[in-house]
Amino acid sequence: MKEQTFKGFWGMFLIGLLVLSFAVGYGFFSYFQTDLASLQRKNLVYEPNSSHGETTINVSMFVPEAIGELENGNQLYLISDESGNLLGLEAKKNDPLVNEMIAQGENLSQTPKPLAVYAYQLGTDTESEIQDYQSYIVSFFAGSEIEQDVLSRSYVSLAKLQGDRFHAVLTMLVAGGLGLFLLYSAIRHFRANTRAYQELYASYPELVGMIERAVYEADWSNHELKIAIYKNHLFTYQGGFHLVDLAEVERIYHYELRSKAYGLITTSRSSFLSVIKKDSKKIQQLHFKNKGKQTDEMLTPFFEYLLEHFPAIQLGYVK
């Protein structure tokens, strides 16, 4: 065994960095690049026969009364853009932008309201588009003066863009939080390793620069399980360096964490020596190498050694 202060650090740190980078990148492209100002800088303006996805539209006419209520609770309004195209606008009930356009009334024709929207071309986004939109529009305006002027195969949605941007923020926060947590855990793991080595060296100066002696000259050790007892200290070196002074211990037991697929098949096992110190309810987990079904059998000599040399320590889990 060699001193490995960074053992268990780099994997967690790199994964955390990747997750955090994903959160920042996803948030930048899915949220910060889909606001009105960003879309305007890209010169994206709604075109009836070609626009699909995030774009902008300048609303010059807005009919206050909704022409339909959708199954998802959203409202469908009739609007016109600066080019005179009549089309549907999907928006949530009481959307502030809708209320603003209603308040502007006829003034919209003089000062059109720019909106960031999601443009649909029917048949392109079959899962998220309004079902039977074309037949509804044709039926609703049948016999009216504008029957031939209302676009029936294209419409725009405020609700879709706003929903996508909300999910982008949520994903960014969750992924960013996970990334920061992994980075914090990696740093905490490194610091715990460092403290454990320092505590061991402070107790046994002869091990400084010769940490391998703690295993080769241990009073009890198992290289397969990666557990050793050097004088009064118990340590494990699986996934890091974990140390405890046995003089401070009240109870020790084996804790096995199993991961299962479909709730039936065990896919992995992780083993820990759960340590409870005197006058403390906090459980310290010392990670060691799991050897499958043989683990408990291989631990028997370890518990026998503790029973003989540290009889004050209680062995086994008690509810």
GROMACS .gro file of C-alpha atoms in nm:
model
  319
    1MET     CA    1   0.000   0.000   0.000
    2LYS     CA    2   0.125   0.346  -0.090
    3GLU     CA    3   0.005   0.680   0.036
    4GLN     CA    4  -0.263   0.790  -0.208
    5THR     CA    5  -0.415   1.115  -0.089
    6PHE     CA    6  -0.600   1.156  -0.419
    7LYS     CA    7  -0.741   0.802  -0.422
    8GLY     CA    8  -1.113   0.821  -0.494
    9PHE     CA    9  -1.081   1.192  -0.576
   10TRP     CA   10  -1.018   1.219  -0.950
   11GLY     CA   11  -1.304   1.000  -1.072
   12MET     CA   12  -1.562   1.188  -0.866
   13PHE     CA   13  -1.405   1.525  -0.948
   14LEU     CA   14  -1.400   1.465  -1.325
   15ILE     CA   15  -1.758   1.334  -1.328
   16GLY     CA   16  -1.867   1.639  -1.128
   17LEU     CA   17  -1.684   1.868  -1.369
   18LEU     CA   18  -1.849   1.701  -1.670
   19VAL     CA   19  -2.195   1.723  -1.513
   20LEU     CA   20  -2.140   2.088  -1.424
   21SER     CA   21  -2.014   2.163  -1.777
   22PHE     CA   22  -2.323   1.994  -1.921
   23ALA     CA   23  -2.547   2.205  -1.697
   24VAL     CA   24  -2.378   2.529  -1.803
   25GLY     CA   25  -2.378   2.433  -2.173
   26TYR     CA   26  -2.736   2.311  -2.171
   27GLY     CA   27  -2.854   2.620  -1.987
   28PHE     CA   28  -2.669   2.850  -2.227
   29PHE     CA   29  -2.813   2.699  -2.543
   30SER     CA   30  -3.159   2.602  -2.414
   31TYR     CA   31  -3.236   2.909  -2.206
   32PHE     CA   32  -3.004   3.200  -2.268
   33GLN     CA   33  -3.010   3.152  -2.645
   34THR     CA   34  -3.391   3.133  -2.673
   35ASP     CA   35  -3.491   3.466  -2.519
   36LEU     CA   36  -3.633   3.741  -2.738
   37ALA     CA   37  -3.312   3.945  -2.761
   38SER     CA   38  -3.101   3.642  -2.864
   39LEU     CA   39  -3.349   3.532  -3.130
   40GLN     CA   40  -3.368   3.887  -3.267
   41ARG     CA   41  -2.989   3.902  -3.290
   42LYS     CA   42  -3.007   3.587  -3.505
   43ASN     CA   43  -3.258   3.766  -3.732
   44LEU     CA   44  -3.514   3.491  -3.678
   45VAL     CA   45  -3.859   3.613  -3.787
   46TYR     CA   46  -4.167   3.398  -3.840
   47GLU     CA   47  -4.228   3.280  -4.198
   48PRO     CA   48  -4.562   3.097  -4.256
   49ASN     CA   49  -4.427   2.818  -4.476
   50SER     CA   50  -4.079   2.761  -4.336
   51SER     CA   51  -4.039   2.867  -3.972
   52HIS     CA   52  -3.999   2.579  -3.733
   53GLY     CA   53  -3.875   2.597  -3.376
   54GLU     CA   54  -3.770   2.905  -3.181
   55THR     CA   55  -3.831   3.231  -3.364
   56THR     CA   56  -3.979   3.577  -3.318
   57ILE     CA   57  -4.303   3.729  -3.436
   58ASN     CA   58  -4.423   4.090  -3.428
   59VAL     CA   59  -4.790   4.086  -3.334
   60SER     CA   60  -4.983   4.371  -3.495
   61MET     CA   61  -5.333   4.244  -3.416
   62PHE     CA   62  -5.466   4.037  -3.127
   63VAL     CA   63  -5.824   3.916  -3.090
   64PRO     CA   64  -5.900   3.927  -2.714
   65GLU     CA   65  -6.149   3.641  -2.715
   66ALA     CA   66  -5.987   3.298  -2.735
   67ILE     CA   67  -6.092   3.091  -3.035
   68GLY     CA   68  -6.045   2.767  -2.843
   69GLU     CA   69  -5.939   2.605  -2.516
   70LEU     CA   70  -5.697   2.315  -2.547
   71GLU     CA   71  -5.693   1.988  -2.353
   72ASN     CA   72  -5.379   2.099  -2.169
   73GLY     CA   73  -5.562   2.405  -2.037
   74ASN     CA   74  -5.392   2.652  -2.271
   75GLN     CA   75  -5.583   2.906  -2.480
   76LEU     CA   76  -5.574   2.948  -2.858
   77TYR     CA   77  -5.592   3.305  -2.987
   78LEU     CA   78  -5.605   3.459  -3.334
   79ILE     CA   79  -5.328   3.703  -3.414
   80SER     CA   80  -5.176   3.879  -3.712
   81ASP     CA   81  -4.812   3.957  -3.779
   82GLU     CA   82  -4.671   4.264  -3.953
   83SER     CA   83  -4.700   4.089  -4.291
   84GLY     CA   84  -5.074   4.044  -4.244
   85ASN     CA   85  -5.061   3.668  -4.182
   86LEU     CA   86  -5.351   3.549  -3.967
   87LEU     CA   87  -5.258   3.253  -3.747
   88GLY     CA   88  -5.313   3.088  -3.413
   89LEU     CA   89  -5.118   3.167  -3.096
   90GLU     CA   90  -5.110   2.915  -2.812
   91ALA     CA   91  -5.065   3.070  -2.467
   92LYS     CA   92  -5.130   2.988  -2.103
   93LYS     CA   93  -5.433   3.135  -1.930
   94ASN     CA   94  -5.368   3.484  -1.794
   95ASP     CA   95  -5.025   3.500  -1.955
   96PRO     CA   96  -4.886   3.850  -1.877
   97LEU     CA   97  -4.783   3.900  -2.242
   98VAL     CA   98  -5.137   3.816  -2.356
   99ASN     CA   99  -5.284   4.060  -2.105
  100GLU     CA  100  -5.039   4.324  -2.224
  101MET     CA  101  -5.146   4.281  -2.588
  102ILE     CA  102  -5.513   4.288  -2.491
  103ALA     CA  103  -5.451   4.615  -2.305
  104GLN     CA  104  -5.278   4.766  -2.609
  105GLY     CA  105  -5.583   4.697  -2.825
  106GLU     CA  106  -5.574   4.874  -3.161
  107ASN     CA  107  -5.243   5.040  -3.071
  108LEU     CA  108  -5.076   4.711  -3.167
  109SER     CA  109  -5.112   4.806  -3.532
  110GLN     CA  110  -4.892   5.110  -3.469
  111THR     CA  111  -4.650   4.948  -3.225
  112PRO     CA  112  -4.644   4.569  -3.285
  113LYS     CA  113  -4.551   4.353  -2.988
  114PRO     CA  114  -4.241   4.138  -3.045
  115LEU     CA  115  -4.266   3.787  -2.900
  116ALA     CA  116  -4.029   3.494  -2.867
  117VAL     CA  117  -4.233   3.190  -2.976
  118TYR     CA  118  -4.207   2.833  -3.096
  119ALA     CA  119  -4.327   2.797  -3.458
  120TYR     CA  120  -4.508   2.480  -3.566
  121GLN     CA  121  -4.540   2.338  -3.914
  122LEU     CA  122  -4.801   2.065  -3.889
  123GLY     CA  123  -4.661   1.715  -3.924
  124THR     CA  124  -4.314   1.814  -3.799
  125ASP     CA  125  -4.368   1.796  -3.422
  126THR     CA  126  -4.645   1.536  -3.418
  127GLU     CA  127  -4.611   1.461  -3.046
  128SER     CA  128  -4.625   1.817  -2.913
  129GLU     CA  129  -4.837   1.997  -3.175
  130ILE     CA  130  -5.209   2.059  -3.124
  131GLN     CA  131  -5.395   1.752  -3.242
  132ASP     CA  132  -5.645   1.806  -3.529
  133TYR     CA  133  -5.538   2.170  -3.542
  134GLN     CA  134  -5.601   2.210  -3.916
  135SER     CA  135  -5.949   2.061  -3.911
  136TYR     CA  136  -6.041   2.274  -3.609
  137ILE     CA  137  -5.925   2.598  -3.771
  138VAL     CA  138  -6.097   2.518  -4.102
  139SER     CA  139  -6.420   2.434  -3.919
  140PHE     CA  140  -6.405   2.736  -3.686
  141PHE     CA  141  -6.362   2.992  -3.964
  142ALA     CA  142  -6.578   2.818  -4.224
  143GLY     CA  143  -6.809   3.071  -4.392
  144SER     CA  144  -6.636   3.373  -4.234
  145GLU     CA  145  -6.484   3.661  -4.431
  146ILE     CA  146  -6.133   3.557  -4.332
  147GLU     CA  147  -6.180   3.185  -4.400
  148GLN     CA  148  -5.918   3.182  -4.675
  149ASP     CA  149  -5.676   3.409  -4.492
  150VAL     CA  150  -5.620   3.215  -4.168
  151LEU     CA  151  -5.319   2.981  -4.181
  152SER     CA  152  -5.430   2.629  -4.100
  153ARG     CA  153  -5.102   2.439  -4.126
  154SER     CA  154  -4.885   2.665  -3.914
  155TYR     CA  155  -4.918   2.837  -3.579
  156VAL     CA  156  -4.697   2.971  -3.300
  157SER     CA  157  -4.683   2.894  -2.929
  158LEU     CA  158  -4.581   3.107  -2.636
  159ALA     CA  159  -4.656   2.820  -2.398
  160LYS     CA  160  -4.423   2.574  -2.572
  161LEU     CA  161  -4.124   2.809  -2.567
  162GLN     CA  162  -4.188   2.916  -2.209
  163GLY     CA  163  -4.225   2.551  -2.104
  164ASP     CA  164  -3.902   2.453  -2.279
  165ARG     CA  165  -3.716   2.739  -2.113
  166PHE     CA  166  -3.857   2.647  -1.772
  167HIS     CA  167  -3.745   2.284  -1.814
  168ALA     CA  168  -3.404   2.411  -1.928
  169VAL     CA  169  -3.369   2.611  -1.606
  170LEU     CA  170  -3.488   2.315  -1.398
  171THR     CA  171  -3.245   2.078  -1.571
  172MET     CA  172  -2.964   2.331  -1.535
  173LEU     CA  173  -3.031   2.372  -1.162
  174VAL     CA  174  -3.060   1.998  -1.096
  175ALA     CA  175  -2.757   1.903  -1.308
  176GLY     CA  176  -2.559   2.200  -1.178
  177GLY     CA  177  -2.646   2.109  -0.820
  178LEU     CA  178  -2.542   1.749  -0.880
  179GLY     CA  179  -2.215   1.863  -1.040
  180LEU     CA  180  -2.136   2.094  -0.748
  181PHE     CA  181  -2.225   1.819  -0.502
  182LEU     CA  182  -1.986   1.577  -0.676
  183LEU     CA  183  -1.708   1.838  -0.677
  184TYR     CA  184  -1.770   1.909  -0.309
  185SER     CA  185  -1.773   1.534  -0.233
  186ALA     CA  186  -1.445   1.486  -0.420
  187ILE     CA  187  -1.278   1.767  -0.223
  188ARG     CA  188  -1.424   1.637   0.103
  189HIS     CA  189  -1.296   1.288   0.014
  190PHE     CA  190  -0.947   1.428  -0.050
  191ARG     CA  191  -0.949   1.620   0.278
  192ALA     CA  192  -1.071   1.313   0.469
  193ASN     CA  193  -0.786   1.108   0.319
  194THR     CA  194  -0.538   1.378   0.417
  195ARG     CA  195  -0.668   1.401   0.775
  196ALA     CA  196  -0.660   1.022   0.814
  197TYR     CA  197  -0.295   1.001   0.703
  198GLN     CA  198  -0.200   1.293   0.927
  199GLU     CA  199  -0.370   1.132   1.227
  200LEU     CA  200  -0.191   0.803   1.163
  201TYR     CA  201   0.149   0.976   1.127
  202ALA     CA  202   0.089   1.180   1.443
  203SER     CA  203   0.022   0.861   1.638
  204TYR     CA  204   0.302   0.659   1.477
  205PRO     CA  205   0.587   0.878   1.347
  206GLU     CA  206   0.773   0.568   1.232
  207LEU     CA  207   0.523   0.537   0.945
  208VAL     CA  208   0.605   0.877   0.791
  209GLY     CA  209   0.727   0.810   0.440
  210MET     CA  210   0.683   0.436   0.498
  211ILE     CA  211   0.305   0.390   0.507
  212GLU     CA  212   0.338   0.037   0.366
  213ARG     CA  213   0.471  -0.072   0.707
  214ALA     CA  214   0.121  -0.015   0.848
  215VAL     CA  215   0.009  -0.314   0.642
  216TYR     CA  216   0.316  -0.537   0.642
  217GLU     CA  217   0.374  -0.493   1.016
  218ALA     CA  218   0.006  -0.480   1.109
  219ASP     CA  219  -0.119  -0.671   1.413
  220TRP     CA  220  -0.399  -0.802   1.191
  221SER     CA  221  -0.459  -0.753   0.820
  222ASN     CA  222  -0.635  -0.896   0.517
  223HIS     CA  223  -0.498  -0.775   0.184
  224GLU     CA  224  -0.798  -0.906  -0.008
  225LEU     CA  225  -1.046  -0.713   0.204
  226LYS     CA  226  -0.806  -0.419   0.238
  227ILE     CA  227  -0.846  -0.401   0.616
  228ALA     CA  228  -0.565  -0.370   0.871
  229ILE     CA  229  -0.515  -0.301   1.240
  230TYR     CA  230  -0.190  -0.129   1.333
  231LYS     CA  231  -0.150  -0.115   1.710
  232ASN     CA  232  -0.456   0.084   1.830
  233HIS     CA  233  -0.581   0.200   1.489
  234LEU     CA  234  -0.810   0.027   1.243
  235PHE     CA  235  -0.792   0.140   0.881
  236THR     CA  236  -0.926   0.038   0.540
  237TYR     CA  237  -0.788   0.141   0.202
  238GLN     CA  238  -1.063   0.067  -0.050
  239GLY     CA  239  -1.157   0.379  -0.250
  240GLY     CA  240  -0.962   0.597  -0.011
  241PHE     CA  241  -0.794   0.584   0.330
  242HIS     CA  242  -1.030   0.545   0.627
  243LEU     CA  243  -0.901   0.545   0.984
  244VAL     CA  244  -1.039   0.512   1.337
  245ASP     CA  245  -0.881   0.488   1.680
  246LEU     CA  246  -1.012   0.166   1.835
  247ALA     CA  247  -0.979   0.316   2.184
  248GLU     CA  248  -1.265   0.551   2.092
  249VAL     CA  249  -1.495   0.283   1.948
  250GLU     CA  250  -1.805   0.150   2.117
  251ARG     CA  251  -1.947  -0.075   1.843
  252ILE     CA  252  -1.844  -0.219   1.503
  253TYR     CA  253  -2.054  -0.414   1.255
  254HIS     CA  254  -2.050  -0.508   0.887
  255TYR     CA  255  -2.286  -0.313   0.663
  256GLU     CA  256  -2.342  -0.431   0.305
  257LEU     CA  257  -2.503  -0.211   0.044
  258ARG     CA  258  -2.654  -0.400  -0.249
  259SER     CA  259  -2.764  -0.260  -0.584
  260LYS     CA  260  -3.037  -0.458  -0.754
  261ALA     CA  261  -3.181  -0.465  -1.106
  262TYR     CA  262  -3.559  -0.496  -1.131
  263GLY     CA  263  -3.562  -0.540  -0.753
  264LEU     CA  264  -3.444  -0.901  -0.786
  265ILE     CA  265  -3.095  -0.943  -0.930
  266THR     CA  266  -2.801  -0.815  -0.725
  267THR     CA  267  -2.571  -0.626  -0.962
  268SER     CA  268  -2.314  -0.495  -0.715
  269ARG     CA  269  -2.220  -0.507  -0.347
  270SER     CA  270  -2.032  -0.255  -0.137
  271SER     CA  271  -1.907  -0.332   0.213
  272PHE     CA  272  -1.842  -0.098   0.505
  273LEU     CA  273  -1.732  -0.136   0.862
  274SER     CA  274  -1.989   0.075   1.045
  275VAL     CA  275  -1.823   0.230   1.350
  276ILE     CA  276  -2.001   0.400   1.639
  277LYS     CA  277  -1.774   0.590   1.874
  278LYS     CA  278  -1.827   0.631   2.245
  279ASP     CA  279  -2.067   0.910   2.345
  280SER     CA  280  -2.167   0.957   1.981
  281LYS     CA  281  -2.461   0.843   1.771
  282LYS     CA  282  -2.287   0.928   1.444
  283ILE     CA  283  -2.190   0.628   1.232
  284GLN     CA  284  -1.850   0.636   1.061
  285GLN     CA  285  -1.831   0.418   0.749
  286LEU     CA  286  -1.499   0.254   0.662
  287HIS     CA  287  -1.518   0.124   0.307
  288PHE     CA  288  -1.346  -0.209   0.241
  289LYS     CA  289  -1.332  -0.463  -0.044
  290ASN     CA  290  -1.643  -0.676  -0.083
  291LYS     CA  291  -1.574  -1.038  -0.179
  292GLY     CA  292  -1.929  -1.147  -0.247
  293LYS     CA  293  -2.081  -1.424  -0.041
  294GLN     CA  294  -1.740  -1.498   0.114
  295THR     CA  295  -1.714  -1.155   0.277
  296ASP     CA  296  -1.874  -1.244   0.611
  297GLU     CA  297  -1.666  -1.562   0.637
  298MET     CA  298  -1.347  -1.368   0.564
  299LEU     CA  299  -1.441  -1.113   0.832
  300THR     CA  300  -1.467  -1.377   1.105
  301PRO     CA  301  -1.093  -1.363   1.200
  302PHE     CA  302  -1.120  -0.983   1.216
  303PHE     CA  303  -1.403  -0.991   1.468
  304GLU     CA  304  -1.228  -1.266   1.663
  305TYR     CA  305  -0.917  -1.048   1.687
  306LEU     CA  306  -1.125  -0.754   1.814
  307LEU     CA  307  -1.300  -0.977   2.067
  308GLU     CA  308  -0.966  -1.092   2.204
  309HIS     CA  309  -0.770  -0.768   2.200
  310PHE     CA  310  -1.043  -0.503   2.232
  311PRO     CA  311  -1.309  -0.677   2.444
  312ALA     CA  312  -1.476  -0.345   2.534
  313ILE     CA  313  -1.591  -0.303   2.173
  314GLN     CA  314  -1.938  -0.440   2.103
  315LEU     CA  315  -1.955  -0.641   1.782
  316GLY     CA  316  -2.256  -0.670   1.553
  317TYR     CA  317  -2.560  -0.461   1.471
  318VAL     CA  318  -2.825  -0.400   1.736
  319LYS     CA  319  -3.163  -0.245   1.654
   0.00000   0.00000   0.00000
